[in-house]
Coordinates of C-alpha atoms and ligand atoms in Angstrom, one line a residue:
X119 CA 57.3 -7.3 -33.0
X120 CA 54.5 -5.0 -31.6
X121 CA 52.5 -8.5 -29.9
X122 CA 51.8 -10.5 -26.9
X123 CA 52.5 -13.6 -25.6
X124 CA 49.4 -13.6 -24.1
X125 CA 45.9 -12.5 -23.3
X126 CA 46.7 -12.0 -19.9
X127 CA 49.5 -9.2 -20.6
X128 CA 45.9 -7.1 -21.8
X129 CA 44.3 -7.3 -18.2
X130 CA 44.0 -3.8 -16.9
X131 CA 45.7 -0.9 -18.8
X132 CA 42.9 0.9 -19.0
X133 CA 42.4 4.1 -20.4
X134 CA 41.3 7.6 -18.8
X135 CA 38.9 9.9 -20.6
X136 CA 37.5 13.1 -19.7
X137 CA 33.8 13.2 -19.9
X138 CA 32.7 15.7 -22.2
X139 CA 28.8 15.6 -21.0
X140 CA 27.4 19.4 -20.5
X141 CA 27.6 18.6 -16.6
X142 CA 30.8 17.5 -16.0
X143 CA 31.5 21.5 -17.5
X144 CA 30.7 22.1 -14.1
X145 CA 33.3 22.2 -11.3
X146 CA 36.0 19.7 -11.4
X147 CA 37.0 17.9 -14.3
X148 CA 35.7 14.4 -14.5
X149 CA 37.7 11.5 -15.9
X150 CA 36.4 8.5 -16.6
X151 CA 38.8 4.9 -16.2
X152 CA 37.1 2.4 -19.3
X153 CA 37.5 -1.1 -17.6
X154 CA 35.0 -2.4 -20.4
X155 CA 38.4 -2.3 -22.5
X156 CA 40.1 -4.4 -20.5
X157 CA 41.1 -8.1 -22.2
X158 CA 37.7 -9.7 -20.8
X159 CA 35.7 -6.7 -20.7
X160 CA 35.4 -5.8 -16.7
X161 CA 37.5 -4.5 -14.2
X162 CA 36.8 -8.2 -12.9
X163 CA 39.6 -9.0 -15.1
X164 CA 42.2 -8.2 -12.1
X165 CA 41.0 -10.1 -9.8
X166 CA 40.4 -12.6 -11.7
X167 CA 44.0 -12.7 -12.3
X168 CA 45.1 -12.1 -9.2
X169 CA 43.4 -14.1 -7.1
X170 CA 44.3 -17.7 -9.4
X171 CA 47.8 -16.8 -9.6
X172 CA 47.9 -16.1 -5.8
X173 CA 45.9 -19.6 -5.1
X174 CA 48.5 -21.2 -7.7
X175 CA 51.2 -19.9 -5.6
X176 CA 50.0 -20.9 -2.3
X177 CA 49.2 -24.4 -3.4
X178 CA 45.5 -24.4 -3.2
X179 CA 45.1 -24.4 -6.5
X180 CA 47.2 -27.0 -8.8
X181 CA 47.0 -28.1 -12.3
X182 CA 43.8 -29.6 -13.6
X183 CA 42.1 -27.6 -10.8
X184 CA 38.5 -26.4 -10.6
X185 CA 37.8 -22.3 -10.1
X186 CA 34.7 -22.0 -8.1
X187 CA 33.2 -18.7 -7.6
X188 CA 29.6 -17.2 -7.1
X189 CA 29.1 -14.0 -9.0
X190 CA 26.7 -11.8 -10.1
X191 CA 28.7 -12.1 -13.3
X192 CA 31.7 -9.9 -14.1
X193 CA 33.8 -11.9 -11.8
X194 CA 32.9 -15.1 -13.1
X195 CA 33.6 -13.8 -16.9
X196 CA 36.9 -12.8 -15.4
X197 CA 37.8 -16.3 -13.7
X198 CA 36.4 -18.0 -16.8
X199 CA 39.1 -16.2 -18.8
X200 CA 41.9 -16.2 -16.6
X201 CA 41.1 -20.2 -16.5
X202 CA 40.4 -20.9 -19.9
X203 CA 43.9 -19.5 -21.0
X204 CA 45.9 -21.3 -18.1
X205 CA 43.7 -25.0 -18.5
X206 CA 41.1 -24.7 -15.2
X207 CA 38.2 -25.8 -15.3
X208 CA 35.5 -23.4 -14.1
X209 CA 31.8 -23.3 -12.1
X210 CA 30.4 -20.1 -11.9
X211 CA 26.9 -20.0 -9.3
X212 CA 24.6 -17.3 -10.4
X213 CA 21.7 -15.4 -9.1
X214 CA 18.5 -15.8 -11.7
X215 CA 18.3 -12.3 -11.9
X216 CA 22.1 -12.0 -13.3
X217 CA 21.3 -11.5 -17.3
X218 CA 21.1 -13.9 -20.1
X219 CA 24.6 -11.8 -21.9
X220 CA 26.4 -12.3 -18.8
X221 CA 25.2 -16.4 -18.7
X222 CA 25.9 -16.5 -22.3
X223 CA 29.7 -15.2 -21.8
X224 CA 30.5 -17.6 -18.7
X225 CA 29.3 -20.7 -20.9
X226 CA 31.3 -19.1 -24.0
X227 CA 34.6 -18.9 -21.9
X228 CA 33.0 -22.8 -21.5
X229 CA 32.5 -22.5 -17.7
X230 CA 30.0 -24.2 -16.1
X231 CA 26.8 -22.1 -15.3
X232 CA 24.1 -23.3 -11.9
X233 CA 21.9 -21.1 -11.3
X234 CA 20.3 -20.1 -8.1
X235 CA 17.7 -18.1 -6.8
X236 CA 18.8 -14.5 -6.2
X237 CA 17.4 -12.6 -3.2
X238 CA 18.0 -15.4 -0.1
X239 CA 19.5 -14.3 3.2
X240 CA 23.0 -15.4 3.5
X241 CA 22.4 -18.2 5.6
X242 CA 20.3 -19.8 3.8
X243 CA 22.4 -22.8 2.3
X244 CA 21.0 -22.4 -1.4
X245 CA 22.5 -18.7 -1.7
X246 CA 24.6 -18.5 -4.1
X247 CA 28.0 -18.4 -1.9
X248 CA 27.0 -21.0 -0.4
X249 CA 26.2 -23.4 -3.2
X250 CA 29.6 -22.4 -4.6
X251 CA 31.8 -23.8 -1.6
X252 CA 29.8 -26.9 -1.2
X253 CA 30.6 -27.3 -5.2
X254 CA 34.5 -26.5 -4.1
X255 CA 33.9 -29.1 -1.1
X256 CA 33.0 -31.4 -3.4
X257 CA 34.8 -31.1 -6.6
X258 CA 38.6 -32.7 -6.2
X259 CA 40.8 -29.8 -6.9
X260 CA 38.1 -27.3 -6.7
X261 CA 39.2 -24.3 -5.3
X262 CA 36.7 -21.5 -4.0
X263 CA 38.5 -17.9 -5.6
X264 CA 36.0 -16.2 -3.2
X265 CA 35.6 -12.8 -4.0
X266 CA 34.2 -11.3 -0.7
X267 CA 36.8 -12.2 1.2
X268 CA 39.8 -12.4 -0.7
X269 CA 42.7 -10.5 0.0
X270 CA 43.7 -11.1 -3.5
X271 CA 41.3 -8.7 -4.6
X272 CA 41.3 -5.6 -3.0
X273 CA 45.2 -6.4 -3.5
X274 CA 45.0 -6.4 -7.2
X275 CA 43.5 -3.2 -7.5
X276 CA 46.1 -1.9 -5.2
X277 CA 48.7 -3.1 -7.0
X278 CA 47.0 -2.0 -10.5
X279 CA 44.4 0.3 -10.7
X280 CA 45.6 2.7 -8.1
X281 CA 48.8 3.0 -9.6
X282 CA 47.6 3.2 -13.3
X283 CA 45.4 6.1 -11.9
X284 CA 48.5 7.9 -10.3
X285 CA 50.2 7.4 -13.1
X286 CA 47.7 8.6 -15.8
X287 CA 46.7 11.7 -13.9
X288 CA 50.4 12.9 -13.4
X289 CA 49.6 12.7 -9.6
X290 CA 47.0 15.4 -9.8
X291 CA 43.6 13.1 -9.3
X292 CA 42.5 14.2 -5.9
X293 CA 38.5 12.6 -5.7
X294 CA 38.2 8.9 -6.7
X295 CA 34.5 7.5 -7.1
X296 CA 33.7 4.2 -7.2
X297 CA 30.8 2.0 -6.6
X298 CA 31.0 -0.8 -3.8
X299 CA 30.2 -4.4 -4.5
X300 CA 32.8 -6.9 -3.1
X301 CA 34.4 -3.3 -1.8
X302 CA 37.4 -4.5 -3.7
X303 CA 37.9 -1.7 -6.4
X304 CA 37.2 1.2 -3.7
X305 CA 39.3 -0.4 -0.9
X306 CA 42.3 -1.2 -3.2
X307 CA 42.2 1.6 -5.4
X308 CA 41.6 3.8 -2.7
X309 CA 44.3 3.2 -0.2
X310 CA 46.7 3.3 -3.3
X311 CA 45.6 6.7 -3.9
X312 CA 45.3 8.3 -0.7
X313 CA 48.9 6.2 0.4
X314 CA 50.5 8.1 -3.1
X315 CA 48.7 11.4 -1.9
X316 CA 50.0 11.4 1.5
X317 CA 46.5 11.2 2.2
X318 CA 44.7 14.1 0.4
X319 CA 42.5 11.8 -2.5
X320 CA 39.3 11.9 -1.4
X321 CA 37.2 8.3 -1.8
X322 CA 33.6 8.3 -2.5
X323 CA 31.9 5.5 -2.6
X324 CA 28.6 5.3 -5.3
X325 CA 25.8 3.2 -4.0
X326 CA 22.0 2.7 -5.2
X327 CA 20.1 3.9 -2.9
X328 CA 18.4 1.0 -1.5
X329 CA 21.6 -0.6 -0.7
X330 CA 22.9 -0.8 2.9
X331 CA 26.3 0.5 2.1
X332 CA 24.9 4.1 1.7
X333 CA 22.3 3.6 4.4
X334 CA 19.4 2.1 2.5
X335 CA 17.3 -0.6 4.1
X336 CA 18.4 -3.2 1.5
X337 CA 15.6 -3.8 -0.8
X338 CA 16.3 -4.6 -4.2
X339 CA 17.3 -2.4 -7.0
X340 CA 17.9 -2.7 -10.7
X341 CA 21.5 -1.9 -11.0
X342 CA 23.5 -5.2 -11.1
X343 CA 26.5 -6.1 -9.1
X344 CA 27.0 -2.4 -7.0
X345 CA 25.5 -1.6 -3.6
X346 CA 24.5 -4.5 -1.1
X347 CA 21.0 -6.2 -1.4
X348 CA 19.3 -7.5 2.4
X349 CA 17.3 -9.8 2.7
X350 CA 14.5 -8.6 4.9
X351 CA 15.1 -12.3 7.1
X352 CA 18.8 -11.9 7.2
X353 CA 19.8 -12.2 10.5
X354 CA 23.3 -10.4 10.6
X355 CA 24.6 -9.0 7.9
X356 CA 28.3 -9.3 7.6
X357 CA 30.2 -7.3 5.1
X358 CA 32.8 -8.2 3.3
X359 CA 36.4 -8.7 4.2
X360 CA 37.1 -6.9 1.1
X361 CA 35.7 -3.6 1.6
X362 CA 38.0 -1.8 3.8
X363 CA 35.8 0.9 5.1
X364 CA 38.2 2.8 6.8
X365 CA 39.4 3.8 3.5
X366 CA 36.1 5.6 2.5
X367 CA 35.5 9.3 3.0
X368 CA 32.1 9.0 2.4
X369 CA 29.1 7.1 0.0
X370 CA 26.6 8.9 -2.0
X371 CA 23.4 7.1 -2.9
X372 CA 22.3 7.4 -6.3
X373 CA 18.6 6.5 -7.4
X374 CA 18.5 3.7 -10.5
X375 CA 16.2 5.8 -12.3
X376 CA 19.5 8.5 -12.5
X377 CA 22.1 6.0 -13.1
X378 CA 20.2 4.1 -15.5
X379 CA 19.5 7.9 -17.3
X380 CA 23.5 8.5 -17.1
X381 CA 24.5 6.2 -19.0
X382 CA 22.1 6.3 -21.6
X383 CA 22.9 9.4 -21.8
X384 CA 26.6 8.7 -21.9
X385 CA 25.9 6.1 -24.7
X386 CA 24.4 9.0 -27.2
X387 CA 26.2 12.0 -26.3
X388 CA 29.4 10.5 -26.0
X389 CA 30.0 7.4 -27.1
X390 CA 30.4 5.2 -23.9
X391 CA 28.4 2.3 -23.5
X392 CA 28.7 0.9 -20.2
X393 CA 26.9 -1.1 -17.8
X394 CA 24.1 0.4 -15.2
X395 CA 26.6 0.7 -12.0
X396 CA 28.7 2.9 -13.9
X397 CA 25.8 5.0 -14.5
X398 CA 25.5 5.2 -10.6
X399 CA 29.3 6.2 -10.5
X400 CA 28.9 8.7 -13.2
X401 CA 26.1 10.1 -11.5
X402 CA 27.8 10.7 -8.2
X403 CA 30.9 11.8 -10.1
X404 CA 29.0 14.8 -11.3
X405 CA 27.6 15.6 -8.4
X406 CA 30.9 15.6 -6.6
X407 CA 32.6 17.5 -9.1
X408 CA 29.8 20.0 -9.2
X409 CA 30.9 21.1 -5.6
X410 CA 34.5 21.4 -6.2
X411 CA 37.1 23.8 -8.6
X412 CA 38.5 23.5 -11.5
X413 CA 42.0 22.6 -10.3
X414 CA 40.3 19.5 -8.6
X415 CA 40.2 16.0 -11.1
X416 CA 37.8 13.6 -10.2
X417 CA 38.7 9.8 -11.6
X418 CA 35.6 7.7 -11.6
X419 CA 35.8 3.7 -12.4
X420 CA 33.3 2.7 -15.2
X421 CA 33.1 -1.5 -14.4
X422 CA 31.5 -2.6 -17.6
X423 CA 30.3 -2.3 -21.0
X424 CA 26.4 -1.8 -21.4
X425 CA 26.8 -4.1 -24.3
X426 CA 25.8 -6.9 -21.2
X427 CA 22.6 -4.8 -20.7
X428 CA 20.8 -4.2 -24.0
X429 CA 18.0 -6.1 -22.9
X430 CA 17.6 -4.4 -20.0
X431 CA 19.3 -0.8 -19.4
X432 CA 19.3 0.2 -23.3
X433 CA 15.7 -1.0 -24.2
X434 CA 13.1 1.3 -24.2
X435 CA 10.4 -1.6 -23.6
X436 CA 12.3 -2.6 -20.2
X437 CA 12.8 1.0 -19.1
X438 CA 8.9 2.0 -19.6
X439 CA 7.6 -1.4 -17.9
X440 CA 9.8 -0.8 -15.1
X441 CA 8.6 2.9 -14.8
X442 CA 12.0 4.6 -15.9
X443 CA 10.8 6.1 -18.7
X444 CA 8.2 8.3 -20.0
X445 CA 7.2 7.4 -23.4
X446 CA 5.7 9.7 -25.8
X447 CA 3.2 11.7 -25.0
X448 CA 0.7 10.8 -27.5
X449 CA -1.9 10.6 -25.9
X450 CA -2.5 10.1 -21.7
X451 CA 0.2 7.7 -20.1
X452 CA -0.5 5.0 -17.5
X453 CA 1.0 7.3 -14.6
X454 CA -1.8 9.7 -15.0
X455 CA -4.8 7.8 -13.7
X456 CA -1.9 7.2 -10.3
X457 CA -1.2 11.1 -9.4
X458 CA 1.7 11.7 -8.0
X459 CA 0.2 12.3 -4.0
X460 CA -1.8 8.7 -4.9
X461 CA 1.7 6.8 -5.4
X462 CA 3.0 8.6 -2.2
X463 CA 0.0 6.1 -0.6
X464 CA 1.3 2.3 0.1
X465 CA 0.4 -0.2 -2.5
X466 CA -2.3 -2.5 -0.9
X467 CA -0.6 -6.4 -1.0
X468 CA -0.3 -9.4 1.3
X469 CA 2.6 -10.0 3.1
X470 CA 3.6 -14.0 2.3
X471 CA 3.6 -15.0 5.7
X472 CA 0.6 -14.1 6.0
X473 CA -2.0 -16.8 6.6
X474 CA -4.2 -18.1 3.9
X475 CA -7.6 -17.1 6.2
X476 CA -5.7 -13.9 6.6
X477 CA -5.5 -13.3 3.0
X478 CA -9.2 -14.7 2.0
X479 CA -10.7 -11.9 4.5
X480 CA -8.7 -9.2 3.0
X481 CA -9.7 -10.1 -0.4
X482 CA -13.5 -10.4 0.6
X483 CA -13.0 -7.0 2.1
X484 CA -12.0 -5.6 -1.0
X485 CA -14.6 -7.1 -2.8
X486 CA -17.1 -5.8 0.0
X487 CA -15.6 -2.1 -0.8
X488 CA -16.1 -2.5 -4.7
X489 CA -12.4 -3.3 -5.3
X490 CA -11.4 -6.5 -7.3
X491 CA -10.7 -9.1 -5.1
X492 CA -7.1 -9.7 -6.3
X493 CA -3.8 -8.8 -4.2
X494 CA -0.7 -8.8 -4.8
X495 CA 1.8 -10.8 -2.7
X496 CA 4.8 -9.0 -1.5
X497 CA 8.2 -9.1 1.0
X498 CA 8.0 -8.0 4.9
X499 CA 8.3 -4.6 5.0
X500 CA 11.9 -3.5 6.3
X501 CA 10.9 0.4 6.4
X502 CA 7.2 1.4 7.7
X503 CA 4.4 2.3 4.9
X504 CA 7.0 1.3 2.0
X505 CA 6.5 0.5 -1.6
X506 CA 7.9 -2.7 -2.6
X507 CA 10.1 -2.7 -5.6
X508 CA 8.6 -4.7 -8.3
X509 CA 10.7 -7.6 -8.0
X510 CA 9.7 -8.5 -4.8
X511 CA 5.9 -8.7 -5.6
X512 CA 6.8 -12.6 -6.1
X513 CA 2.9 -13.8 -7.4
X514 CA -0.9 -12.5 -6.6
X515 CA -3.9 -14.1 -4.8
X516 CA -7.1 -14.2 -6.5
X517 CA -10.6 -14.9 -4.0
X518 CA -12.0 -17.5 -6.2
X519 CA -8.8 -19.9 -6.8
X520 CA -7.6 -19.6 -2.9
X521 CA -11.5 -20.7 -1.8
X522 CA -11.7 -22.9 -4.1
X523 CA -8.1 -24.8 -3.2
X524 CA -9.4 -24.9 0.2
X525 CA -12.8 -26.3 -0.5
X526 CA -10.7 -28.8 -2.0
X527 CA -8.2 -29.5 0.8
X528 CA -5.1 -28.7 -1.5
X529 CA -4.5 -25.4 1.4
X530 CA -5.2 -24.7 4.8
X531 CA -6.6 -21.5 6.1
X532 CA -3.4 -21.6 8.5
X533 CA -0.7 -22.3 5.8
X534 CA 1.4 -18.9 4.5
X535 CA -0.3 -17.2 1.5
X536 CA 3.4 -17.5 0.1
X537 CA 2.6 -21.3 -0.3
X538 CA -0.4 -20.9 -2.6
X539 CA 0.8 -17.6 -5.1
X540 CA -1.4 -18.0 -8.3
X541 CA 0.6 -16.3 -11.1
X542 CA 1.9 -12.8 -10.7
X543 CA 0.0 -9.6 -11.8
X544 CA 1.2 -8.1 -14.9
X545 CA 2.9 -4.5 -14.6
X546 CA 2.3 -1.6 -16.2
X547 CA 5.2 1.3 -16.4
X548 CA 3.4 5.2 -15.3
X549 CA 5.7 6.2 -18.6
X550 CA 3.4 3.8 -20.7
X551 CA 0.6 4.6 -23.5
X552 CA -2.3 4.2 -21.7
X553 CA -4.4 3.0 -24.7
X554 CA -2.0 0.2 -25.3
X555 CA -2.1 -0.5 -21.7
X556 CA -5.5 -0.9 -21.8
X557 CA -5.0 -3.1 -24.4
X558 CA -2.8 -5.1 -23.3
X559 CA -4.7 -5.9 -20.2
X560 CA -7.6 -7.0 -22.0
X561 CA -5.5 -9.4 -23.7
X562 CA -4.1 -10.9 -20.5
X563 CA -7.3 -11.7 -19.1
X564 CA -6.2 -10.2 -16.0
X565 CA -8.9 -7.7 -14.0
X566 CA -5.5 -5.9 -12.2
X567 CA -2.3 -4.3 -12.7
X568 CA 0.4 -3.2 -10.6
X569 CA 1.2 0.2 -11.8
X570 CA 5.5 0.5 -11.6
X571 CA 7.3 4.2 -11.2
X572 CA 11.2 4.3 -10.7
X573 CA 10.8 0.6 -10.2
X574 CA 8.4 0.7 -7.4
X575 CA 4.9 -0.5 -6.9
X576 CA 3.1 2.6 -6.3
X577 CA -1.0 1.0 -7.5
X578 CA -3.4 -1.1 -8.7
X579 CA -4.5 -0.6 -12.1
X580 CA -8.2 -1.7 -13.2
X581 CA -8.8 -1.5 -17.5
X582 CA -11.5 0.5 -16.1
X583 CA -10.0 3.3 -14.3
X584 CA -7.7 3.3 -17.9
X585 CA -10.9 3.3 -19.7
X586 CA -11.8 6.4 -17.7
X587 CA -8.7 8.1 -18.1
X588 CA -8.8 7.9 -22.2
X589 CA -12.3 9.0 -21.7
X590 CA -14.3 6.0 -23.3
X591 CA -16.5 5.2 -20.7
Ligands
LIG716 C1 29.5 -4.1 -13.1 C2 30.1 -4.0 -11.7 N1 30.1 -2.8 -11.1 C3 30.6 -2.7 -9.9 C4 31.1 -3.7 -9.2 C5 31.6 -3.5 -7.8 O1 33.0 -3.7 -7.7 P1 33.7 -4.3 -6.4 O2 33.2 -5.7 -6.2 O3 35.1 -4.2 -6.6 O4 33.2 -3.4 -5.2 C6 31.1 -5.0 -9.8 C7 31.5 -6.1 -9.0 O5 31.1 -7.2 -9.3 C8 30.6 -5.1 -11.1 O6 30.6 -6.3 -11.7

């Protein structure tokens, strides 16, 4: 019989494909590794193997144990799996921002979901890892898997993925690209190859560009589960145990508005629907093998499926909110009333330390110069002069409602603005129809808008400078 005894026999085994997009004509040939068609649909899948059947061999995790983990997702999907078929029970500790597919899956595998606030430093005891080994602590036979720091998973992909690569490219890959998370998939991956090569693979690492891995201050971005997000209060920020950087050659940041084009792309010219960091991986890939000849092979890793994204990555309204996107051009679009020198300007907003007396005087200063007296409230800057992304403008102060709460003693002119945020401003995409804009913020009631380009704030939007730019009044 052509079967398997079990689900766990499909982990890994991926296939390689050769992109056939008009840019990967260019230079080196580019081969793409399809993780998304591994058994649980990541490359998570390995580890999550790997590291239970490493913790079930050293004891610390027995029958009727409890897998812990915090994850942005894939990892937990993977636990969930590899738990559900050997009889664990599992808790997976999620960031709010991780999306409602990938929460969906966990509770499908029938994991247990909390979910935390994304974004904290990683001292802060309510970050996610955190949370997850007090669970472990707590819960008899819990067992934290521990991603970041678990030999078990750079180890798996050593074991695995490097040699499936060597294997499947007849020992003629010489570039690997990856994108760094955990750092498992690069480091093990990575020192299979180079080990097999006598040391000639090149590793390239694929980050988003805000991330600190490829130099980036740390910001947010839009790409789930790649790079490395810093909080702007973090007060040393360790990496983890599993990214083994002497293995890297060098990392290539990739803006989110490319990768999140790549694989949209990738989705209607050839048939790949993967998640956003692949779209960061593809994008370096290209750019790599644009450099090199056509005896070189570049193998890049493709994580997930973009079936975990449709809301986000694959829908137009997401990708024109967040200023991804252009729409079409009908008529004038949002962007033009914020020229591009304008969005080179800093977005006016309040810090949230900032005091509320501090913020009242700003606002009556705006109002003094003509402007609506409505800010924004945003993160401390990290770089000079910087535009937040849009997820860190967390809420808005209005004049009126921060007077009036201190007329009535609910906050004091020393307390941090951060402490009284009325609800935040809505968002407008530069890609947007204008007229619907307009539109739309009538409806909301709202006098403001925080005009979004490649993710960033780059303005404030009155109805009437929209008004002016349709030309009706
Ligand atoms: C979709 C996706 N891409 C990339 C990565 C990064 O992989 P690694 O953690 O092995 O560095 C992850 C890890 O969670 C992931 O889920």
């Amino acid at each position: 019989m052509d079967a398997h005894d079990s689900l766990l026999e499909l982990i890994g085994n991926t296939p390689l494909v050769r992109l056939r997009t008009p840019d990967a004509g260019r230079g080196a040939t580019v081969y793409a590794k399809l993780e998304y068609l591994s058994a649980g649909g990541s490359v998570k899948d390995r580890i999550g193997l790997r590291m239970i059947e490493e913790a079930e061999k050293s004891g610390e995790l027995r029958p009727g144990g409890t897998v812990v983990e915090a994850t942005s997702g894939n990892t937990g999907a993977g636990l969930a799996m590899v738990a559900a078929a050997k009889g664990y029970r599992a808790i997976v500790v999620l960031p709010d921002k991780s999306s409602a597919e990938k929460i969906a899956t966990l509770r499908a595998y029938g994991a247990e979901v909390v979910v935390r606030p994304g974004g904290l430093a990683q001292h802060d005891p309510e970050h996610v890892v955190n949370v997850a080994k007090r669970i472990a602590e707590e819960t008899p036979g819990g067992w934290f898997s521990g991603q970041y720091d678990n030999p078990a998973n750079p180890a798996a992909h050593y074991l695995t993925t490097g040699p499936e690569i060597w294997r499947q490219t007849a020992g003629r890959v010489t570039h690997l690209v990856s994108c760094v998370g955990t750092g498992g998939t690069i480091s093990g991956t990575g020192r299979f190859l180079k080990e097999a090569s006598g040391g000639t693979v090149r590793v390239i690492g694929a980050d988003p560009t805000a991330s600190v891995y490829s130099g980036g201050d740390g910001r947010p971005y839009f790409v789930e589960a790649a790079g490395r997000f810093r909080h702007p209060e973090t007060v040393e920020d360790v990496w983890p145990d599993s990214f083994h950087q002497d293995v890297v050659d060098e990392i290539l940041p990739v803006a989110d508005r490319d990768a999140l084009l790549t694989i949209r792309r990738l989705a209607r010219e050839e048939g790949l629907l993967v998640g956003g960091s692949s779209g960061t991986a593809v994008a370096a890939a290209l750019r790599v093998a644009a450099g090199l000849g056509p005896e070189e092979l570049v193998v890049v890793m493709l994580p997930d499926s973009g079936r975990q994204y449709l809301s986000k990555y694959f829908n137009d309204e997401w990708m024109l909110r967040n200023g991804f996107l252009d729409g079409d051009p009908g008529g004038p679009r949002v962007g033009d009333a914020v020229p591009a020198e304008l969005r080179e300007q800093p977005l006016p907003y309040l810090h949230h330390h900032a005091t509320v007396a501090q913020a009242i005087d700003a606002l009556r200063a705006r109002a003094a110069a003509g402007a609506e007296p409505v800010l924004p409230v945003g993160p401390a800057p990290v770089g000079p002069g910087r535009q937040p992304t849009a997820p860190e403008l967390v809420g808005a102060v209005r004049l009126a409602e921060l007077t009036a709460a201190v007329a009535q003693g609910s906050a004091a002119p020393g307390d941090p603005v951060g402490e009284h945020l009325g609800a935040p401003l809505p968002r407008l995409g530069t890609g947007e129809d204008a007229a619907a804009a307009l539109a739309e913020l009538t409806g909301s009631g709202e006098a403001l808008a925080v005009v979004v380009h490649d993710g960033h704030g780059v303005g404030l939007i009155g109805a009437d400078a929209l008004r002016a730019l349709l030309g009706s009044g």
